[in-house]
Short mmCIF file of C-alpha atoms in Angstrom, two decimals:
data_model
loop_
_atom_site.label_atom_id
_atom_site.label_comp_id
_atom_site.label_asym_id
_atom_site.label_seq_id
_atom_site.Cartn_x
_atom_site.Cartn_y
_atom_site.Cartn_z
CA UNK A 1 -59.67 -177.42 169.01
CA UNK A 2 -58.55 -180.30 166.77
CA UNK A 3 -58.10 -179.95 163.00
CA UNK A 4 -60.61 -182.01 160.94
CA UNK A 5 -59.00 -185.03 159.32
CA UNK A 6 -59.84 -188.26 157.47
CA UNK A 7 -58.36 -191.23 159.33
CA UNK A 8 -57.51 -194.42 157.42
CA UNK A 9 -56.13 -197.67 158.82
CA UNK A 10 -53.20 -199.77 157.59
CA UNK A 11 -52.97 -203.54 158.15
CA UNK A 12 -49.45 -204.57 157.14
CA UNK A 13 -47.22 -206.60 159.45
CA UNK A 14 -43.50 -206.22 160.14
CA UNK A 15 -43.43 -209.67 161.80
CA UNK A 16 -45.32 -212.11 159.55
CA UNK A 17 -43.98 -214.70 157.12
CA UNK A 18 -44.61 -212.17 154.34
CA UNK A 19 -43.36 -209.12 156.27
CA UNK A 20 -40.84 -208.11 153.59
CA UNK A 21 -43.53 -207.88 150.91
CA UNK A 22 -45.96 -206.21 153.32
CA UNK A 23 -43.35 -203.56 154.08
CA UNK A 24 -43.30 -202.60 150.40
CA UNK A 25 -47.10 -202.35 150.49
CA UNK A 26 -47.08 -200.20 153.63
CA UNK A 27 -44.47 -197.92 152.08
CA UNK A 28 -46.45 -197.54 148.86
CA UNK A 29 -49.61 -196.80 150.85
CA UNK A 30 -47.84 -194.02 152.74
CA UNK A 31 -46.46 -192.64 149.47
CA UNK A 32 -49.93 -192.50 147.92
CA UNK A 33 -51.42 -190.90 151.05
CA UNK A 34 -48.75 -188.20 150.91
CA UNK A 35 -49.58 -187.56 147.24
CA UNK A 36 -53.30 -187.34 147.99
CA UNK A 37 -52.60 -184.84 150.75
CA UNK A 38 -50.34 -182.78 148.50
CA UNK A 39 -53.27 -182.58 146.09
CA UNK A 40 -55.57 -181.20 148.79
CA UNK A 41 -56.73 -184.36 150.54
CA UNK A 42 -60.45 -185.15 150.49
CA UNK A 43 -62.31 -181.86 150.18
CA UNK A 44 -59.53 -180.21 152.13
CA UNK A 45 -59.33 -182.92 154.81
CA UNK A 46 -55.90 -184.56 155.00
CA UNK A 47 -55.68 -188.34 155.11
CA UNK A 48 -54.17 -189.44 158.42
CA UNK A 49 -52.74 -192.97 158.29
CA UNK A 50 -52.94 -195.06 161.44
CA UNK A 51 -50.77 -198.17 161.33
CA UNK A 52 -52.38 -201.16 162.98
CA UNK A 53 -49.02 -202.98 163.29
CA UNK A 54 -50.49 -206.50 163.33
CA UNK A 55 -48.30 -209.28 164.66
CA UNK A 56 -47.19 -212.48 162.99
CA UNK A 57 -50.41 -214.51 163.25
CA UNK A 58 -53.66 -214.16 161.25
CA UNK A 59 -55.63 -213.43 164.43
CA UNK A 60 -53.38 -210.44 165.05
CA UNK A 61 -54.76 -208.77 161.91
CA UNK A 62 -58.30 -209.25 163.19
CA UNK A 63 -57.36 -207.72 166.54
CA UNK A 64 -55.67 -204.78 164.82
CA UNK A 65 -58.72 -204.25 162.61
CA UNK A 66 -60.94 -204.21 165.70
CA UNK A 67 -58.75 -201.54 167.32
CA UNK A 68 -58.69 -199.42 164.18
CA UNK A 69 -62.47 -199.60 163.77
CA UNK A 70 -63.58 -199.36 167.39
CA UNK A 71 -60.93 -197.20 169.05
CA UNK A 72 -59.78 -195.02 166.15
CA UNK A 73 -63.10 -195.00 164.27
CA UNK A 74 -61.51 -195.42 160.84
CA UNK A 75 -63.95 -195.92 157.98
CA UNK A 76 -61.43 -197.33 155.50
CA UNK A 77 -58.67 -199.91 155.93
CA UNK A 78 -55.87 -200.74 153.51
CA UNK A 79 -54.10 -204.05 153.73
CA UNK A 80 -53.77 -207.64 154.85
CA UNK A 81 -51.65 -209.86 152.62
CA UNK A 82 -52.19 -213.59 152.99
CA UNK A 83 -55.72 -214.88 152.44
CA UNK A 84 -55.79 -216.30 155.95
CA UNK A 85 -55.44 -212.75 157.32
CA UNK A 86 -57.99 -211.21 154.95
CA UNK A 87 -60.60 -213.82 155.86
CA UNK A 88 -60.29 -212.97 159.56
CA UNK A 89 -60.58 -209.22 158.91
CA UNK A 90 -63.63 -209.43 156.63
CA UNK A 91 -66.12 -210.19 159.47
CA UNK A 92 -64.81 -207.14 161.32
CA UNK A 93 -65.38 -204.71 158.46
CA UNK A 94 -68.69 -206.33 157.54
CA UNK A 95 -70.08 -206.16 161.08
CA UNK A 96 -68.99 -202.54 161.45
CA UNK A 97 -69.79 -201.45 157.88
CA UNK A 98 -66.26 -200.27 157.07
CA UNK A 99 -64.33 -200.76 153.83
CA UNK A 100 -61.27 -202.93 153.28
CA UNK A 101 -59.03 -202.45 150.23
CA UNK A 102 -57.07 -205.64 149.55
CA UNK A 103 -53.93 -205.15 147.39
CA UNK A 104 -52.64 -208.69 146.91
CA UNK A 105 -53.26 -211.42 144.35
CA UNK A 106 -55.55 -214.11 145.69
CA UNK A 107 -57.44 -217.28 144.84
CA UNK A 108 -60.77 -215.68 143.88
CA UNK A 109 -64.21 -217.09 144.65
CA UNK A 110 -65.01 -214.45 147.24
CA UNK A 111 -67.25 -211.42 147.49
CA UNK A 112 -67.91 -208.97 150.27
CA UNK A 113 -69.83 -205.71 149.84
CA UNK A 114 -67.25 -204.16 152.17
CA UNK A 115 -64.11 -205.26 150.33
CA UNK A 116 -62.49 -203.96 147.14
CA UNK A 117 -59.90 -206.23 145.57
CA UNK A 118 -57.04 -204.58 143.66
CA UNK A 119 -54.71 -207.57 143.29
CA UNK A 120 -55.01 -210.19 140.55
CA UNK A 121 -57.96 -212.55 140.32
CA UNK A 122 -57.26 -216.03 138.84
CA UNK A 123 -58.23 -215.08 135.28
CA UNK A 124 -55.65 -212.28 135.40
CA UNK A 125 -52.62 -214.40 136.34
CA UNK A 126 -53.33 -218.15 136.66
CA UNK A 127 -54.72 -218.43 133.15
CA UNK A 128 -51.82 -216.55 131.58
CA UNK A 129 -49.21 -218.52 133.54
CA UNK A 130 -50.80 -221.86 132.65
CA UNK A 131 -50.83 -220.94 128.96
CA UNK A 132 -47.19 -219.86 129.11
CA UNK A 133 -46.07 -223.11 130.75
CA UNK A 134 -48.04 -225.20 128.26
CA UNK A 135 -46.55 -223.30 125.32
CA UNK A 136 -42.92 -223.24 126.47
CA UNK A 137 -42.30 -226.16 128.81
CA UNK A 138 -44.98 -228.86 128.74
CA UNK A 139 -48.13 -230.11 130.41
CA UNK A 140 -46.85 -232.14 133.38
CA UNK A 141 -46.66 -230.05 136.55
CA UNK A 142 -45.69 -230.64 140.18
CA UNK A 143 -47.50 -228.46 142.73
CA UNK A 144 -45.86 -227.29 145.95
CA UNK A 145 -47.36 -224.83 148.40
CA UNK A 146 -47.97 -223.83 151.99
CA UNK A 147 -50.72 -225.43 154.00
CA UNK A 148 -53.45 -222.76 153.97
CA UNK A 149 -56.33 -221.49 151.86
CA UNK A 150 -54.51 -219.71 149.02
CA UNK A 151 -52.35 -222.68 147.90
CA UNK A 152 -55.25 -225.11 148.19
CA UNK A 153 -57.57 -222.97 146.09
CA UNK A 154 -54.95 -221.75 143.63
CA UNK A 155 -53.86 -225.34 143.00
CA UNK A 156 -57.46 -226.37 142.44
CA UNK A 157 -57.78 -223.70 139.75
CA UNK A 158 -54.46 -224.53 138.12
CA UNK A 159 -55.28 -228.24 138.13
CA UNK A 160 -58.50 -227.52 136.23
CA UNK A 161 -56.63 -225.35 133.71
CA UNK A 162 -53.92 -227.93 133.03
CA UNK A 163 -56.38 -230.79 132.83
CA UNK A 164 -58.53 -228.84 130.35
CA UNK A 165 -55.45 -228.77 128.12
CA UNK A 166 -54.81 -232.48 128.52
CA UNK A 167 -52.12 -231.92 131.12
CA UNK A 168 -51.30 -233.78 134.32
CA UNK A 169 -50.55 -232.76 137.89
CA UNK A 170 -47.95 -235.34 138.91
CA UNK A 171 -48.26 -234.58 142.62
CA UNK A 172 -49.44 -231.95 145.11
CA UNK A 173 -47.24 -231.24 148.14
CA UNK A 174 -48.07 -228.93 151.07
CA UNK A 175 -45.46 -227.75 153.54
CA UNK A 176 -45.73 -225.99 156.91
CA UNK A 177 -44.79 -222.32 157.22
CA UNK A 178 -41.08 -221.81 157.89
CA UNK A 179 -40.39 -225.18 156.26
CA UNK A 180 -37.03 -226.84 156.90
CA UNK A 181 -34.28 -227.79 154.48
CA UNK A 182 -35.41 -231.40 154.87
CA UNK A 183 -38.95 -230.42 153.84
CA UNK A 184 -37.67 -228.86 150.63
CA UNK A 185 -35.32 -231.76 149.95
CA UNK A 186 -38.35 -234.08 149.99
CA UNK A 187 -39.95 -231.83 147.37
CA UNK A 188 -36.83 -232.07 145.21
CA UNK A 189 -36.76 -235.84 145.57
CA UNK A 190 -40.36 -235.94 144.39
CA UNK A 191 -39.36 -233.81 141.41
CA UNK A 192 -36.62 -236.34 140.60
CA UNK A 193 -39.11 -239.18 140.82
CA UNK A 194 -41.86 -237.58 138.72
CA UNK A 195 -39.80 -235.48 136.26
CA UNK A 196 -42.38 -232.70 135.70
CA UNK A 197 -42.09 -230.03 133.02
CA UNK A 198 -42.47 -227.29 135.65
CA UNK A 199 -42.91 -226.82 139.39
CA UNK A 200 -45.87 -224.59 140.21
CA UNK A 201 -45.13 -222.93 143.55
CA UNK A 202 -47.59 -221.29 145.91
CA UNK A 203 -44.90 -221.05 148.59
CA UNK A 204 -44.91 -217.53 150.04
CA UNK A 205 -42.72 -215.12 151.97
CA UNK A 206 -39.41 -216.13 153.48
CA UNK A 207 -39.92 -219.76 152.43
CA UNK A 208 -39.51 -218.83 148.74
CA UNK A 209 -35.70 -218.38 148.78
CA UNK A 210 -35.38 -221.70 150.65
CA UNK A 211 -37.29 -223.44 147.85
CA UNK A 212 -34.99 -221.95 145.23
CA UNK A 213 -31.92 -222.87 147.30
CA UNK A 214 -33.04 -226.50 147.46
CA UNK A 215 -33.79 -226.49 143.72
CA UNK A 216 -30.30 -225.17 142.92
CA UNK A 217 -28.68 -227.68 145.26
CA UNK A 218 -30.59 -230.49 143.53
CA UNK A 219 -28.99 -229.51 140.23
CA UNK A 220 -32.15 -228.97 138.19
CA UNK A 221 -32.20 -226.80 135.07
CA UNK A 222 -34.80 -223.98 134.86
CA UNK A 223 -34.51 -224.05 131.08
CA UNK A 224 -36.32 -227.39 131.09
CA UNK A 225 -38.13 -227.44 134.46
CA UNK A 226 -38.53 -223.97 135.98
CA UNK A 227 -40.24 -222.95 139.18
CA UNK A 228 -43.26 -220.90 138.07
CA UNK A 229 -45.16 -218.76 140.54
CA UNK A 230 -47.72 -216.03 141.05
CA UNK A 231 -46.20 -215.03 144.39
CA UNK A 232 -42.44 -214.74 143.85
CA UNK A 233 -41.49 -211.07 143.63
CA UNK A 234 -38.65 -208.55 143.84
CA UNK A 235 -38.35 -208.87 147.62
CA UNK A 236 -37.96 -212.63 147.47
CA UNK A 237 -35.17 -212.63 144.89
CA UNK A 238 -33.10 -210.27 147.03
CA UNK A 239 -32.49 -213.22 149.34
CA UNK A 240 -31.37 -215.52 146.52
CA UNK A 241 -28.10 -215.79 144.68
CA UNK A 242 -28.05 -215.00 140.96
CA UNK A 243 -27.89 -218.72 140.22
CA UNK A 244 -30.83 -219.53 142.50
CA UNK A 245 -33.02 -216.95 140.76
CA UNK A 246 -32.10 -217.12 137.08
CA UNK A 247 -34.53 -218.74 134.67
CA UNK A 248 -37.58 -219.00 136.91
CA UNK A 249 -40.90 -217.44 135.94
CA UNK A 250 -43.49 -215.21 137.65
CA UNK A 251 -46.82 -213.69 136.62
CA UNK A 252 -48.12 -210.34 137.91
CA UNK A 253 -49.79 -207.15 136.61
CA UNK A 254 -46.67 -205.10 137.30
CA UNK A 255 -42.94 -205.59 137.71
CA UNK A 256 -40.47 -202.93 138.81
CA UNK A 257 -38.66 -203.39 135.48
CA UNK A 258 -41.65 -202.19 133.44
CA UNK A 259 -40.26 -199.48 131.15
CA UNK A 260 -43.16 -197.08 130.74
CA UNK A 261 -43.11 -193.41 131.80
CA UNK A 262 -45.78 -193.95 134.46
CA UNK A 263 -44.01 -196.99 135.89
CA UNK A 264 -40.57 -195.38 135.91
CA UNK A 265 -41.94 -192.22 137.54
CA UNK A 266 -43.59 -194.30 140.28
CA UNK A 267 -40.34 -196.17 140.95
CA UNK A 268 -38.44 -192.88 141.09
CA UNK A 269 -40.87 -191.34 143.58
CA UNK A 270 -40.79 -194.46 145.74
CA UNK A 271 -36.99 -194.56 145.79
CA UNK A 272 -36.78 -190.85 146.53
CA UNK A 273 -38.90 -191.41 149.64
CA UNK A 274 -37.65 -194.80 150.87
CA UNK A 275 -34.14 -195.13 149.44
CA UNK A 276 -32.63 -196.26 146.16
CA UNK A 277 -32.30 -199.85 147.35
CA UNK A 278 -35.88 -200.17 148.64
CA UNK A 279 -37.55 -202.98 146.67
CA UNK A 280 -40.92 -202.68 144.96
CA UNK A 281 -43.47 -205.40 144.24
CA UNK A 282 -46.75 -205.86 142.38
CA UNK A 283 -48.47 -205.82 145.75
CA UNK A 284 -46.91 -202.44 146.47
CA UNK A 285 -48.09 -201.08 143.13
CA UNK A 286 -51.65 -202.21 143.93
CA UNK A 287 -51.38 -200.75 147.45
CA UNK A 288 -50.35 -197.47 145.85
CA UNK A 289 -53.05 -197.16 143.23
CA UNK A 290 -55.87 -198.35 145.49
CA UNK A 291 -55.32 -195.31 147.72
CA UNK A 292 -55.71 -193.07 144.69
CA UNK A 293 -58.82 -194.97 143.56
CA UNK A 294 -60.29 -194.47 147.02
CA UNK A 295 -59.39 -190.77 147.04
CA UNK A 296 -60.88 -190.14 143.60
CA UNK A 297 -64.10 -191.85 144.67
CA UNK A 298 -64.22 -190.04 148.03
CA UNK A 299 -64.00 -186.68 146.27
CA UNK A 300 -66.94 -187.63 144.04
CA UNK A 301 -69.06 -189.29 146.71
CA UNK A 302 -72.26 -187.61 147.78
CA UNK A 303 -71.43 -187.39 151.47
CA UNK A 304 -68.93 -189.22 153.67
CA UNK A 305 -70.91 -192.38 154.41
CA UNK A 306 -69.54 -195.79 153.52
CA UNK A 307 -72.53 -196.42 151.25
CA UNK A 308 -71.85 -193.20 149.35
CA UNK A 309 -68.20 -194.18 148.98
CA UNK A 310 -69.12 -197.65 147.73
CA UNK A 311 -71.36 -196.15 145.07
CA UNK A 312 -68.65 -193.73 143.96
CA UNK A 313 -66.11 -196.57 143.74
CA UNK A 314 -68.23 -198.49 141.22
CA UNK A 315 -66.37 -197.97 137.96
CA UNK A 316 -63.69 -195.72 139.51
CA UNK A 317 -60.57 -195.37 137.35
CA UNK A 318 -56.95 -194.34 137.82
CA UNK A 319 -53.82 -194.19 135.67
CA UNK A 320 -51.73 -196.65 137.68
CA UNK A 321 -48.08 -197.52 137.05
CA UNK A 322 -49.19 -200.72 135.28
CA UNK A 323 -51.70 -198.86 133.07
CA UNK A 324 -55.21 -197.52 133.49
CA UNK A 325 -57.13 -199.56 136.04
CA UNK A 326 -60.77 -199.48 137.07
CA UNK A 327 -63.06 -201.07 139.62
CA UNK A 328 -65.54 -203.53 138.15
CA UNK A 329 -68.90 -202.56 139.72
CA UNK A 330 -70.29 -206.10 139.54
CA UNK A 331 -67.52 -207.84 141.49
CA UNK A 332 -65.61 -204.99 143.22
CA UNK A 333 -62.43 -206.44 141.72
CA UNK A 334 -60.16 -204.48 139.38
CA UNK A 335 -59.40 -204.52 135.65
CA UNK A 336 -55.64 -205.26 135.47
CA UNK A 337 -52.83 -205.79 132.93
CA UNK A 338 -51.47 -209.39 133.04
CA UNK A 339 -47.71 -209.80 132.53
CA UNK A 340 -45.21 -212.66 132.73
CA UNK A 341 -41.51 -212.25 133.48
CA UNK A 342 -38.44 -214.46 133.58
CA UNK A 343 -35.63 -213.81 136.05
CA UNK A 344 -32.35 -212.95 134.35
CA UNK A 345 -28.73 -213.37 135.53
CA UNK A 346 -28.93 -210.18 137.61
CA UNK A 347 -32.12 -211.33 139.41
CA UNK A 348 -34.17 -208.85 137.40
CA UNK A 349 -37.60 -209.68 136.05
CA UNK A 350 -37.33 -209.64 132.26
CA UNK A 351 -40.79 -209.20 130.74
CA UNK A 352 -41.59 -211.96 128.24
CA UNK A 353 -45.34 -211.49 127.82
CA UNK A 354 -47.59 -208.46 128.26
CA UNK A 355 -51.28 -207.88 127.70
CA UNK A 356 -52.05 -205.06 125.27
CA UNK A 357 -55.19 -204.16 127.20
CA UNK A 358 -56.57 -204.51 130.73
CA UNK A 359 -58.41 -207.74 131.53
CA UNK A 360 -61.79 -207.67 133.22
CA UNK A 361 -61.73 -209.56 136.54
CA UNK A 362 -63.57 -212.88 136.64
CA UNK A 363 -62.96 -213.98 140.23
CA UNK A 364 -65.43 -216.86 140.04
CA UNK A 365 -64.17 -218.23 136.68
CA UNK A 366 -67.81 -218.67 135.62
CA UNK A 367 -68.10 -220.60 132.34
CA UNK A 368 -64.40 -220.02 131.77
CA UNK A 369 -62.53 -222.47 129.56
CA UNK A 370 -58.80 -222.35 128.93
CA UNK A 371 -57.89 -221.66 125.32
CA UNK A 372 -55.31 -224.39 124.89
CA UNK A 373 -53.70 -222.69 121.92
CA UNK A 374 -50.57 -220.76 123.06
#
C-alpha cells in the first residue's frame, strides 16, 4: 500500500541557453520543498518533486509538461524560464486545469487563470532601471537582445519609457541565440557609430558573458556607457573576468549580496545544501518563495481542487528573502521589492538603489506614465 503524497512538477532545463540560471531555480525549489516537508507538508502529505528534465528547445518544456500532467497527474508545476517556454506550457496547464508558478522576470501583458507570476513585471524593474539610467547616464540608449518574445516586448516598453522622458533609442539590434563573436563585434561597431549613453541588453543565458567580452575588447568605459540589464545575474558574471563585469548595472527584486537577516539566512541554507560556491539568482529566490506561497495557500484551501487552491492563493503572503511578498488577486502577479545594483571589482552586485516598500504589480502598464524626475 503506497503512502499518500502530494506530487508537484518541476520544469527547469539542464540543457537550454539559460540552463545555469535554471539550475539555481531548480535547486531553490528543492530547498523550499524540503522545508515545507520538514514543517509537516500539506496536512501531513509530503511534497514529492518530479523533475520534468526538459531539453534545450521550447517545445521540450511543453512535452515535459504534458508528461507531468498526464502520466504523473501533478496538479501544480513550478518553472519554465524564457518566455518562449512559458508560452508553450500555458496551453497545457489551461487545457488540463493545472497551475503553473512562473519564477522569472518577464515582459508583462499576459494573464492566465492557471498561472501565478512571481518574477518581476515591467513596473517593478523596467521603470526603475529607466529612471536610473536617465538620472545617472543620459537619455540616448542602444538596444540589443535575442530574437524572441521577451526582448521584443521588453524593448517596446523601454522605448516608451525613454521616449516619455524625451530620450532616444539610437538603434535596436536582435541577435540569434548562441551568437558569434562577429555578431557581438557588429553590436560594438554600432555603439561606436551611435555613441549612446547606455546599452540596454535583453541578451540572456550563456550569450551574456560574450556580450561583455566584446564590450571589454572594444575598449568602452562603463562609467560613461554601461551595459544595463534586467537579466544579467550572479550566474552570468561567474563566466566573466573582473574587468568584463565591473561597472555594469542590473535591476532585480533580490541580489545575493542583500544584507538582511532573512536574505543572509536563505543564502546560508542554500549553500549548506548545494555547496558554498553554488550561485544564487533573483530567479532562484522567486522559485524558493513561490513554493512557500503555494504551501501556505494549500494548507488554507478548502479542499484539494485547483479552484480551491486558486482562491486560497489570492492575497497569499510570505516573508521572502527580499521582504514580505504577496499575490495580487486581480492579476495573479506578486508584490515585489525593486532594487538596482552595480557590479564591483570582485564581480559582486553592489546595491545602489532599493525600494523601501513592495511595489504592486502592474503587468499591463495601464495608464502608467514615467515620472521623469530622478
